[in-house]
PDB file of C-alpha atoms in Angstrom:
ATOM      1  CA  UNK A   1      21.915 -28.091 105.106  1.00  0.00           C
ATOM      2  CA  UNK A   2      19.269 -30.603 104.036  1.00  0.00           C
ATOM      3  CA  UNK A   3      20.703 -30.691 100.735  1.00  0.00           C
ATOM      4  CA  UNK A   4      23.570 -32.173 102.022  1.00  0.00           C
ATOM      5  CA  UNK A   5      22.293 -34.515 103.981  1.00  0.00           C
ATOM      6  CA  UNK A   6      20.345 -35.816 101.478  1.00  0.00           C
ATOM      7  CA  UNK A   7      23.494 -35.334  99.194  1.00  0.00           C
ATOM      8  CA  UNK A   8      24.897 -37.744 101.710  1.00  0.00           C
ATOM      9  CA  UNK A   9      22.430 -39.942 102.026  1.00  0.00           C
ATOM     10  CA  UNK A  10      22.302 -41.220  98.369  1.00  0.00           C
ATOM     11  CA  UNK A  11      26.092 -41.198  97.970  1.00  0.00           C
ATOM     12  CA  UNK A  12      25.665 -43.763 101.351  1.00  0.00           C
ATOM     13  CA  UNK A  13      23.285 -45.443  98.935  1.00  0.00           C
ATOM     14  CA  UNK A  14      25.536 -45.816  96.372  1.00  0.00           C
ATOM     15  CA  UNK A  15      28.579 -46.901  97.893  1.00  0.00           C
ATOM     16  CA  UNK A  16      26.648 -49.200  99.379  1.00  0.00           C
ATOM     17  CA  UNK A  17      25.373 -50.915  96.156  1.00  0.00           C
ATOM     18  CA  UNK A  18      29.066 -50.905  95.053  1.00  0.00           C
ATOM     19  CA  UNK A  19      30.300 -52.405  97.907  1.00  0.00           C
ATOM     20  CA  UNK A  20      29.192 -54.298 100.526  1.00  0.00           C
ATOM     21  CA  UNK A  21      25.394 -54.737  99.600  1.00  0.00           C
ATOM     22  CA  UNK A  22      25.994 -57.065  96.820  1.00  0.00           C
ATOM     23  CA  UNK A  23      27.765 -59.370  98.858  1.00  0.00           C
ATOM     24  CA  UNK A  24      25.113 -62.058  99.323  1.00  0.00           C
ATOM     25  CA  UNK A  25      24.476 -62.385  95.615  1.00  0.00           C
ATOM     26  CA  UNK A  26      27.946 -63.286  94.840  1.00  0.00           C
ATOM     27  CA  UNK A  27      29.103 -65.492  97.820  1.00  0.00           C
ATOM     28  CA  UNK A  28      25.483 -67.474  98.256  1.00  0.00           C
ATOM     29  CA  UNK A  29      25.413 -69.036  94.539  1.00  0.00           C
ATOM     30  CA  UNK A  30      29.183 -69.902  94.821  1.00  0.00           C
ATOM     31  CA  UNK A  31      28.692 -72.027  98.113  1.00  0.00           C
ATOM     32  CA  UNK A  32      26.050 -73.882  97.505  1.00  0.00           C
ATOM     33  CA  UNK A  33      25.412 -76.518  95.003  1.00  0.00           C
ATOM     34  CA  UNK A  34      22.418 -76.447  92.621  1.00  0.00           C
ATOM     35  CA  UNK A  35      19.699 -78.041  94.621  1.00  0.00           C
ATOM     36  CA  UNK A  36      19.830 -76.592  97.546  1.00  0.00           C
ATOM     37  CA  UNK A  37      20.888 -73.186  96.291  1.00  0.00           C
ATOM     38  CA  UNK A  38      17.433 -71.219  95.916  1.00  0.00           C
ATOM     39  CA  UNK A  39      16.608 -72.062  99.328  1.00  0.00           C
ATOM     40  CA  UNK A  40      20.100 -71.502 100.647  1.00  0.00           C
ATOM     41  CA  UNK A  41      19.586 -67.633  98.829  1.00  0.00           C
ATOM     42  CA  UNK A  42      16.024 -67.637 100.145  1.00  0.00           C
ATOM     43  CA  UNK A  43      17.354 -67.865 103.963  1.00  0.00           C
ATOM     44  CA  UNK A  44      20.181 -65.430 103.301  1.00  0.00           C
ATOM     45  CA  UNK A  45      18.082 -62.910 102.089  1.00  0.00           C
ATOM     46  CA  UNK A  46      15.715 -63.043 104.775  1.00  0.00           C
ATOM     47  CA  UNK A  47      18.200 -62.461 107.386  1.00  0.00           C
ATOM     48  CA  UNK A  48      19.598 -60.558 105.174  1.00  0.00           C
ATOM     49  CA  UNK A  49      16.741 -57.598 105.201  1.00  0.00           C
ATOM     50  CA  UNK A  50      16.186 -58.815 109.103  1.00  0.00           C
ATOM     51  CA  UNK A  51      19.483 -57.405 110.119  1.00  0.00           C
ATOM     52  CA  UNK A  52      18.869 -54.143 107.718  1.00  0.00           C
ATOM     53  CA  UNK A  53      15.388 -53.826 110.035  1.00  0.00           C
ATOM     54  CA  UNK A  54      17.540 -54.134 112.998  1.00  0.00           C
ATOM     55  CA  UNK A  55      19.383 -51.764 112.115  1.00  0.00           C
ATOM     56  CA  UNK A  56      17.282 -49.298 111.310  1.00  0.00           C
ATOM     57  CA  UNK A  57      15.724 -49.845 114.916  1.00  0.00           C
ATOM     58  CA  UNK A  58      18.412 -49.793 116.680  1.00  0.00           C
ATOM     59  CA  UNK A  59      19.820 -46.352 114.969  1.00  0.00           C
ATOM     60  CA  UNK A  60      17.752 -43.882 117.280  1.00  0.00           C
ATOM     61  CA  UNK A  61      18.868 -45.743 120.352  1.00  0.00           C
ATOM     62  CA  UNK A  62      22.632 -45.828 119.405  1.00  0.00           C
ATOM     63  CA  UNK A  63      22.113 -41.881 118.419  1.00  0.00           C
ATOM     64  CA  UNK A  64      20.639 -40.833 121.735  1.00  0.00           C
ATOM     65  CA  UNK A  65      23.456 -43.081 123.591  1.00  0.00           C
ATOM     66  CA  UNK A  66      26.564 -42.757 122.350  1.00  0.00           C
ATOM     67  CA  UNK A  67      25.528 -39.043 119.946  1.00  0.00           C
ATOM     68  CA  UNK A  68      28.417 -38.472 116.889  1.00  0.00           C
ATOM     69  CA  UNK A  69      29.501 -42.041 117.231  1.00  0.00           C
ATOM     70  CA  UNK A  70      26.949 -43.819 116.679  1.00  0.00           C
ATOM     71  CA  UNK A  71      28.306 -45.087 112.750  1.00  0.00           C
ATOM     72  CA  UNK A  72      31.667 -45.913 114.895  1.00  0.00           C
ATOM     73  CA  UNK A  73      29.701 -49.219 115.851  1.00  0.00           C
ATOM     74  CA  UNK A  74      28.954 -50.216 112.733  1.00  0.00           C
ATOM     75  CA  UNK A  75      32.461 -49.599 111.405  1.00  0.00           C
ATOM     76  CA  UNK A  76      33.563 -51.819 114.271  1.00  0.00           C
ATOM     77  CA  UNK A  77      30.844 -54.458 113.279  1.00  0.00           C
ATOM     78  CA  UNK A  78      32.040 -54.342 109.473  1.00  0.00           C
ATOM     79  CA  UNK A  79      35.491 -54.353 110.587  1.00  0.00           C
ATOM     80  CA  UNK A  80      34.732 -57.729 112.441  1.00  0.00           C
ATOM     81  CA  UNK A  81      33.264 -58.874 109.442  1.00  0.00           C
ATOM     82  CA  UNK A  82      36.158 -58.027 106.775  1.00  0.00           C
ATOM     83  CA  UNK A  83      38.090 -60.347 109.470  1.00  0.00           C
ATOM     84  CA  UNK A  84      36.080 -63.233 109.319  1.00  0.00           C
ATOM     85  CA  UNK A  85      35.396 -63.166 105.678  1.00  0.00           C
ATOM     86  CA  UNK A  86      39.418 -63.481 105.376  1.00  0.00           C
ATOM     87  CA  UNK A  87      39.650 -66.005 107.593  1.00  0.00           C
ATOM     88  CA  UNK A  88      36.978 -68.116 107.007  1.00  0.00           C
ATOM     89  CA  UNK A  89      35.405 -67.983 103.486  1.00  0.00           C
ATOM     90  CA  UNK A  90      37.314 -69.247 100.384  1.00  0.00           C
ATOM     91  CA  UNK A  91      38.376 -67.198  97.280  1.00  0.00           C
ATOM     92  CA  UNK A  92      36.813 -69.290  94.861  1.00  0.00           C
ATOM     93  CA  UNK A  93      38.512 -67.166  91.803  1.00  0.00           C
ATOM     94  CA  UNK A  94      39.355 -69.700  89.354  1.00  0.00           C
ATOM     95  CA  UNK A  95      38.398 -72.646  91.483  1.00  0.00           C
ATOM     96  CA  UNK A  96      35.845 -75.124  90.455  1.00  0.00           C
ATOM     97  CA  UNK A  97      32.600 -75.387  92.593  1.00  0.00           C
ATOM     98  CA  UNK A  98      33.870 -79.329  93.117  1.00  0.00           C
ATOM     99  CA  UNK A  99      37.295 -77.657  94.793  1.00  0.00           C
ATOM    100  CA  UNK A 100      35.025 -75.183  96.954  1.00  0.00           C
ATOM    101  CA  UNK A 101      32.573 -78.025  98.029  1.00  0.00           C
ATOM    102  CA  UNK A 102      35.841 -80.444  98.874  1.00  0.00           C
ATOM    103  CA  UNK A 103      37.343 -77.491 101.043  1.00  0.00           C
ATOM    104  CA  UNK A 104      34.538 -77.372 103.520  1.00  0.00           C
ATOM    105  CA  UNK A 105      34.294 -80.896 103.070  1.00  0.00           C
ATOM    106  CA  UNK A 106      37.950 -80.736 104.967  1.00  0.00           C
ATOM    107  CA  UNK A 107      37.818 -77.880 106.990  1.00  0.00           C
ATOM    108  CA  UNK A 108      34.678 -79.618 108.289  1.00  0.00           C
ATOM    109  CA  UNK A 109      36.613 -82.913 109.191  1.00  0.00           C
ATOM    110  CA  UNK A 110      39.295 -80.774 110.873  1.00  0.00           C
ATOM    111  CA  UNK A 111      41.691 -80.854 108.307  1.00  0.00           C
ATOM    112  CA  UNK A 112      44.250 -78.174 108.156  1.00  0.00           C
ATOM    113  CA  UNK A 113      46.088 -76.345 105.080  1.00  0.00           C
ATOM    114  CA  UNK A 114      49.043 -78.966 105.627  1.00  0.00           C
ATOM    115  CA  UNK A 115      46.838 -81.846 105.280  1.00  0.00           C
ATOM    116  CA  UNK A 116      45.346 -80.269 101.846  1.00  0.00           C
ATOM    117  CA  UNK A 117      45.879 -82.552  98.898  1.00  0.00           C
ATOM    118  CA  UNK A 118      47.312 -81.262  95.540  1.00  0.00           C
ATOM    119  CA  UNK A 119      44.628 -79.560  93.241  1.00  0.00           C
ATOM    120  CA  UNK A 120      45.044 -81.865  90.509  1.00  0.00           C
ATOM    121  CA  UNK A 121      44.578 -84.845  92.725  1.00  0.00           C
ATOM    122  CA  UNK A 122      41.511 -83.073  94.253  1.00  0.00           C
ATOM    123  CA  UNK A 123      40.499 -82.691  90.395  1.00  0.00           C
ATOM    124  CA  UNK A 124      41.510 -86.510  88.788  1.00  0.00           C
ATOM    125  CA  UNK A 125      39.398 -87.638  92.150  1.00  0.00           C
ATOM    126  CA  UNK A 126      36.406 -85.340  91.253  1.00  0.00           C
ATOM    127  CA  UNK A 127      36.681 -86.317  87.176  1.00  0.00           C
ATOM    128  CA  UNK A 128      36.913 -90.204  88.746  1.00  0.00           C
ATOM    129  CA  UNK A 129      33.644 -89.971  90.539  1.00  0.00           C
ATOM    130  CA  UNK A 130      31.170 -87.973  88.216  1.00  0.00           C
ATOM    131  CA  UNK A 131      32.248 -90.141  85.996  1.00  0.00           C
ATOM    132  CA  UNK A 132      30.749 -93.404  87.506  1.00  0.00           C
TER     133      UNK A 132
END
């Protein structure tokens, strides 16, 4: 039996690494520009490994409280979390950092999807102002 779970344990590990854990070193550098980007990393990593060392703590608790379901509430935490990530951050897959800084620029006025400019004007009016 404790082959298994540590069996278990590193295939947890490894999923992990393949999934969700890289997360923050792919969305972080593609939000931010280039000066404020290493401290922008620097806070998400901090709460980063923050909320990994409240989890940890909280595990026992969760374990004698709710037993064999304990892991149910952090499926129902990642679950909220696919949700918002659809929602609310940007595929940025084939989109220039200029086009991801102009669509929070928007969404941050309160402008909606209808109100959204063509990409090639968003683009000319980007080329038009580096260039000055």
């Amino acid at each position: 039996m404790t082959w298994i779970s540590i069996a278990i344990i590193f295939l947890f590990i490894m999923f992990w690494n393949f999934g969700p854990g890289p997360v923050i070193f792919i969305v972080c550098p593609e939000l931010w520009a280039q000066g404020p980007r290493q401290a922008s990393h620097s806070i998400t990593l901090q709460l980063f490994w923050w909320g990994m060392f409240v989890c940890g703590q909280i595990l026992p608790f969760l374990q004698k409280a709710i037993g064999a379901y304990t892991f149910a509430f952090f499926a129902s935490v990642l679950f909220v979390s696919s949700i918002f990530f659809y929602f609310y951050v940007p595929e940025t897959n084939n989109v220039t950092f200029g086009e991801t800084t102009e669509y929070f620029r928007r969404r941050s006025l309160g402008l909606g999807p209808e109100d959204n400019e063509d990409v090639t004007k968003v683009r000319l009016s980007l080329l038009k102002t580096s260039q000055v």
